[in-house]
Amino acid sequence: MNMITRRQAGFGMLAVPAVSSLGTVLLAHDSLPVVGFGDSMTAPGSGYFDLFAAQFAGRAHFNEGIGRQRTAHIVARIGAKPFTIAIPGRLLGREPQACVPSIDLLTSDRPKLIKVALPGVGPCVLRGDPAAGYTITTDKTVRVADCLPARVVSGYTDTRERLEAAPGIETLHRGLIVIRAGRNDLSANDFSISSIISDIWAAVSLVRRSAEKVIVAGVTNGSFDLPVRMGGKSAHDDHAVMVLDRTTALNEALRRAFGDGFVDPLANHLSKGGGSQYEIGGRLFSVLGSEVLIDGVHENDRGKDQTASLIYAKYLSM
């Protein structure tokens, strides 16, 4: 895959006023928002993003990180990956109707809601509950086909009340956009660097049309990935080597694909003394530890600050 140049990716485009066509968000001081898409490495509480966004006084910021999500889930929420929703009952209305999205948009350990649009129906509320599965509702009663193409039209929230004030997808495609995805793909049986790059490429290609700037952040490793005998969670050395090798390979692929728009939090942490070397399977690996991680995976306050500062410096240099 060819490298995205700054011009091709839309990095450094002139700022334009951000106005949601759904009229759901009034941006502070008519400025552009700061938006973070990702998994728990971005999400409120566990991620770097709220600390990063606080550096932009007077700009609205939207944290679109959801824990446990893989790249495909994140990119679908950005609106760059097509999906369908199967509706066995074929009747929509105000009462929750069981449904099955072809992509698990709201993978999480707690219920989440998002607005989606269905052809011939309009906006609907999709609710994902880790215990009860997915349901969908809309303001009018309508019969539908048992499977429909769908598109995301809002950010996510935890409650129906908050969903009414969620930003429209057009708002989330403007301003400074940071995409940090891939960590939850590393141990998957269907791990594919080409699929991850293709998905993130699609997301960047979509939002670059209206974004001020787009930054793609790489994945990190951590002591969680070490073998059990070293205090980690990998059942054996081979699994640890696999995950650590995948981390390195994915970051290199992201660097090649996104060029000036890429930042590497892992390399940044290591350069600041955030990790140690471990010999596994006769090889040496540099792995992040408690200097920058709170639980072997997620960044602690120091780690979040270093990642936020790294991305902010990239923003200023673009």
Coordinates of C-alpha atoms in Angstrom, one line a residue:
M1 CA 0.0 0.0 0.0
N2 CA 1.4 3.4 -0.9
M3 CA 2.1 6.0 1.8
I4 CA -0.5 8.7 2.3
T5 CA 1.2 12.0 1.7
R6 CA 0.2 15.0 3.8
R7 CA -1.7 16.5 0.9
Q8 CA -3.4 13.2 0.0
A9 CA -4.6 12.6 3.5
G10 CA -5.9 16.1 3.9
F11 CA -3.6 16.8 6.8
G12 CA -3.3 20.5 7.5
M13 CA -6.4 21.5 5.5
L14 CA -7.9 24.9 6.1
A15 CA -10.3 25.0 9.0
V16 CA -14.0 25.4 8.2
P17 CA -16.8 25.9 10.7
A18 CA -18.2 22.6 12.0
V19 CA -22.0 22.4 11.9
S20 CA -23.9 19.2 12.3
S21 CA -26.6 18.8 9.6
L22 CA -28.7 17.1 12.3
G23 CA -28.4 20.3 14.4
T24 CA -27.5 18.3 17.5
V25 CA -24.4 20.1 18.6
L26 CA -23.4 23.7 18.9
L27 CA -19.7 23.9 19.0
A28 CA -18.0 26.2 21.5
H29 CA -17.1 29.6 20.0
D30 CA -18.0 28.2 16.5
S31 CA -14.6 26.4 16.6
L32 CA -13.6 23.0 15.3
P33 CA -13.9 20.0 17.6
V34 CA -11.3 17.6 18.8
V35 CA -12.4 14.0 18.3
G36 CA -10.8 10.8 19.5
F37 CA -11.9 7.4 18.1
G38 CA -10.6 4.2 19.6
D39 CA -10.8 1.5 22.2
S40 CA -10.1 1.6 25.9
M41 CA -6.7 3.3 25.2
T42 CA -8.8 6.3 24.2
A43 CA -12.0 5.8 26.2
P44 CA -13.0 8.1 29.2
G45 CA -11.2 7.1 32.4
S46 CA -8.9 4.5 30.9
G47 CA -7.5 6.5 27.9
Y48 CA -5.3 9.4 27.1
F49 CA -7.8 11.4 25.2
D50 CA -9.5 13.6 27.8
L51 CA -6.1 14.8 28.9
F52 CA -5.1 15.5 25.3
A53 CA -8.3 17.4 24.5
A54 CA -7.9 19.6 27.6
Q55 CA -5.0 21.3 25.8
F56 CA -7.5 22.8 23.3
A57 CA -9.2 25.6 25.3
G58 CA -12.5 26.7 23.8
R59 CA -12.9 23.7 21.5
A60 CA -15.5 21.1 21.9
H61 CA -14.1 17.6 22.3
F62 CA -15.7 14.3 21.8
N63 CA -14.3 11.1 23.3
E64 CA -15.5 8.2 21.0
G65 CA -13.4 5.5 22.6
I66 CA -15.1 2.2 23.6
G67 CA -13.3 -0.4 25.6
R68 CA -12.7 -3.9 24.1
Q69 CA -13.3 -2.8 20.5
R70 CA -11.3 -4.0 17.6
T71 CA -10.4 -1.9 14.6
A72 CA -13.4 -3.0 12.5
H73 CA -15.8 -1.9 15.2
I74 CA -14.2 1.5 15.6
V75 CA -14.0 2.1 11.8
A76 CA -17.7 1.1 11.5
R77 CA -18.6 3.7 14.1
I78 CA -16.6 6.3 12.2
G79 CA -18.9 5.5 9.2
A80 CA -16.2 4.0 7.0
K81 CA -17.1 0.3 7.1
P82 CA -20.4 -0.9 5.6
F83 CA -22.7 -3.0 7.8
T84 CA -26.2 -4.4 7.9
I85 CA -28.7 -5.0 10.7
A86 CA -30.8 -8.1 10.7
I87 CA -34.3 -7.6 12.2
P88 CA -36.0 -11.0 12.6
G89 CA -39.4 -9.4 13.7
R90 CA -39.5 -7.1 10.6
L91 CA -41.5 -4.6 12.6
L92 CA -39.9 -1.4 14.0
G93 CA -41.4 1.1 16.5
R94 CA -41.0 2.5 20.0
E95 CA -40.8 -0.9 21.6
P96 CA -37.3 -2.4 21.5
Q97 CA -37.0 -5.0 18.7
A98 CA -34.2 -7.6 18.8
C99 CA -31.7 -7.2 16.0
V100 CA -28.2 -8.4 15.0
P101 CA -25.7 -5.9 13.4
S102 CA -23.2 -7.6 11.0
I103 CA -20.5 -5.7 12.9
D104 CA -20.5 -5.6 16.7
L105 CA -20.6 -1.7 16.8
L106 CA -21.0 -1.4 20.6
T107 CA -18.8 -4.1 21.9
S108 CA -18.2 -3.2 25.6
D109 CA -18.7 -4.4 29.2
R110 CA -21.6 -2.0 29.6
P111 CA -24.7 -1.0 27.6
K112 CA -24.1 1.6 24.8
L113 CA -26.4 3.4 22.4
I114 CA -25.9 5.0 19.0
K115 CA -28.1 6.4 16.3
V116 CA -28.2 4.6 13.0
A117 CA -30.1 5.3 9.8
L118 CA -32.0 2.6 7.9
P119 CA -33.3 3.1 4.3
G120 CA -37.0 3.9 4.3
V121 CA -37.1 4.3 8.0
G122 CA -34.7 7.1 9.0
P123 CA -32.9 7.5 12.3
C124 CA -33.2 4.7 14.8
V125 CA -31.6 4.0 18.2
L126 CA -29.4 1.0 18.4
R127 CA -28.7 -0.3 21.9
G128 CA -26.0 -2.9 22.6
D129 CA -26.1 -4.7 25.9
P130 CA -23.4 -7.3 26.7
A131 CA -26.0 -9.4 28.6
A132 CA -29.1 -9.0 26.5
G133 CA -27.7 -8.4 23.0
Y134 CA -28.9 -5.7 20.5
T135 CA -32.2 -3.9 20.2
I136 CA -33.4 -1.2 17.9
T137 CA -36.2 1.4 18.2
T138 CA -37.6 4.2 16.1
D139 CA -40.3 6.9 16.5
K140 CA -42.7 5.4 14.0
T141 CA -44.1 2.0 13.4
V142 CA -42.9 0.5 10.1
R143 CA -42.5 -2.9 8.5
V144 CA -39.1 -3.6 7.1
A145 CA -37.1 -6.3 5.4
D146 CA -35.4 -8.8 7.6
C147 CA -31.9 -7.4 6.8
L148 CA -31.1 -3.8 6.0
P149 CA -28.0 -1.8 5.2
A150 CA -27.3 0.8 7.9
R151 CA -25.1 3.7 8.6
V152 CA -24.0 5.5 11.8
V153 CA -25.3 9.0 12.2
S154 CA -24.2 9.9 15.7
G155 CA -21.6 9.4 18.4
Y156 CA -22.3 6.9 21.2
T157 CA -23.6 7.4 24.7
D158 CA -24.4 5.4 27.8
T159 CA -28.0 6.5 28.2
R160 CA -31.0 7.3 26.0
E161 CA -31.3 10.8 27.5
R162 CA -27.7 11.6 26.6
L163 CA -28.1 10.3 23.1
E164 CA -30.4 13.2 22.3
A165 CA -27.4 15.5 22.7
A166 CA -24.8 13.3 21.0
P167 CA -22.9 14.9 18.2
G168 CA -23.9 14.0 14.7
I169 CA -21.5 12.1 12.5
E170 CA -20.8 15.1 10.4
T171 CA -19.5 16.9 13.5
L172 CA -17.3 13.9 14.3
H173 CA -15.7 14.1 10.9
R174 CA -14.5 17.7 11.4
G175 CA -11.7 19.3 13.3
L176 CA -8.8 17.4 14.7
I177 CA -9.4 13.6 14.6
V178 CA -7.2 11.1 16.3
I179 CA -7.6 7.4 15.5
R180 CA -6.0 4.9 17.9
A181 CA -7.0 1.3 17.1
G182 CA -5.5 -2.2 16.8
R183 CA -4.6 -3.2 20.4
N184 CA -7.5 -5.6 20.7
D185 CA -6.7 -7.2 17.4
L186 CA -3.3 -8.4 18.5
S187 CA -4.3 -11.7 20.1
A188 CA -7.2 -12.5 17.7
N189 CA -7.1 -15.7 15.6
D190 CA -8.1 -13.7 12.5
F191 CA -5.4 -11.0 13.1
S192 CA -4.6 -9.4 9.7
I193 CA -2.3 -6.4 9.3
S194 CA -3.7 -5.8 5.8
S195 CA -7.3 -5.7 7.1
I196 CA -6.4 -3.3 9.9
I197 CA -4.5 -1.0 7.5
S198 CA -7.3 -1.2 5.0
D199 CA -10.0 -0.3 7.6
I200 CA -8.0 2.6 9.0
W201 CA -7.2 3.8 5.5
A202 CA -10.9 3.8 4.7
A203 CA -11.6 5.9 7.9
V204 CA -8.9 8.4 7.1
S205 CA -10.0 8.7 3.5
L206 CA -13.6 9.4 4.6
V207 CA -12.8 12.0 7.3
R208 CA -10.0 13.8 5.4
R209 CA -12.6 15.5 3.2
S210 CA -13.7 17.7 6.1
A211 CA -11.2 17.3 8.9
E212 CA -8.7 19.9 10.0
K213 CA -6.1 17.3 10.6
V214 CA -6.0 13.5 11.1
I215 CA -3.6 11.6 13.3
V216 CA -3.2 7.9 13.5
A217 CA -1.6 6.5 16.7
G218 CA 0.1 3.2 16.9
V219 CA -0.4 0.3 19.3
T220 CA 1.5 -0.4 22.5
N221 CA 2.7 -3.6 24.2
G222 CA 2.8 -4.2 27.9
S223 CA 3.7 -6.5 30.8
F224 CA 0.3 -8.1 30.3
D225 CA 1.7 -9.6 27.1
L226 CA 4.6 -11.4 28.9
P227 CA 4.4 -15.1 29.6
V228 CA 2.8 -16.1 32.9
R229 CA 6.2 -17.2 34.2
M230 CA 7.3 -13.5 33.9
G231 CA 4.2 -12.1 35.5
G232 CA 2.2 -11.6 32.3
K233 CA -1.0 -13.3 31.0
S234 CA 0.3 -15.1 27.9
A235 CA -0.1 -18.8 28.6
H236 CA 3.3 -19.7 27.1
D237 CA 6.3 -18.1 25.5
D238 CA 5.2 -18.7 21.9
H239 CA 2.0 -16.7 22.5
A240 CA 3.9 -13.8 24.0
V241 CA 6.4 -13.7 21.1
M242 CA 3.4 -13.7 18.7
V243 CA 1.7 -10.7 20.3
L244 CA 5.0 -8.8 20.7
D245 CA 6.0 -9.4 17.1
R246 CA 2.5 -8.4 15.9
T247 CA 2.8 -5.2 17.8
T248 CA 6.0 -4.3 16.1
A249 CA 4.8 -5.3 12.7
L250 CA 1.6 -3.4 12.9
N251 CA 3.3 -0.2 14.0
E252 CA 5.7 -0.5 11.1
A253 CA 2.8 -1.0 8.7
L254 CA 0.9 2.0 10.2
R255 CA 4.1 4.1 9.9
R256 CA 4.5 3.2 6.2
A257 CA 0.8 3.7 5.4
F258 CA 0.2 7.0 7.2
G259 CA 3.6 8.7 7.1
D260 CA 3.5 12.2 8.5
G261 CA 0.1 11.5 10.1
F262 CA 1.4 8.6 12.3
V263 CA 2.7 8.8 15.9
D264 CA 4.2 5.9 17.8
P265 CA 3.3 5.9 21.6
L266 CA 5.2 2.7 22.2
A267 CA 8.5 4.0 20.8
N268 CA 7.9 7.3 22.7
H269 CA 7.4 5.5 26.0
L270 CA 10.5 3.3 25.5
S271 CA 12.6 6.4 24.7
K272 CA 11.6 7.9 28.0
G273 CA 12.5 4.9 30.1
G274 CA 9.0 3.4 30.2
G275 CA 10.0 -0.2 29.7
S276 CA 12.5 -3.1 30.2
Q277 CA 14.0 -5.8 28.1
Y278 CA 13.0 -9.4 28.4
E279 CA 14.4 -12.5 26.8
I280 CA 11.7 -14.7 25.5
G281 CA 12.3 -17.7 23.2
G282 CA 16.0 -16.7 22.8
R283 CA 15.1 -13.2 21.7
L284 CA 15.1 -9.8 23.4
F285 CA 11.9 -7.7 23.5
S286 CA 11.4 -4.2 24.9
V287 CA 8.2 -4.2 26.8
L288 CA 6.4 -1.4 28.7
G289 CA 6.0 -1.7 32.4
S290 CA 4.6 0.0 35.5
E291 CA 6.6 3.2 34.7
V292 CA 3.9 4.1 32.2
L293 CA 1.2 1.4 32.6
I294 CA -1.3 1.0 35.4
D295 CA -2.3 -2.6 34.7
G296 CA 0.1 -4.0 32.1
V297 CA -2.1 -2.7 29.3
H298 CA -3.5 0.8 29.9
E299 CA -1.4 3.9 30.5
N300 CA -1.1 5.4 33.9
D301 CA -1.1 9.2 34.4
R302 CA 2.5 9.5 33.3
G303 CA 1.8 7.3 30.2
K304 CA -1.3 9.3 29.3
D305 CA 0.5 12.5 29.6
Q306 CA 3.4 11.3 27.4
T307 CA 1.0 10.1 24.7
A308 CA -1.1 13.3 24.9
S309 CA 2.0 15.4 24.6
L310 CA 3.3 13.3 21.7
I311 CA 0.1 13.7 19.7
Y312 CA -0.1 17.4 20.5
A313 CA 3.4 17.9 19.3
K314 CA 2.5 16.1 16.1
Y315 CA -0.6 18.3 15.7
L316 CA 1.5 21.5 16.0
S317 CA 4.0 20.2 13.5
M318 CA 1.6 19.3 10.7

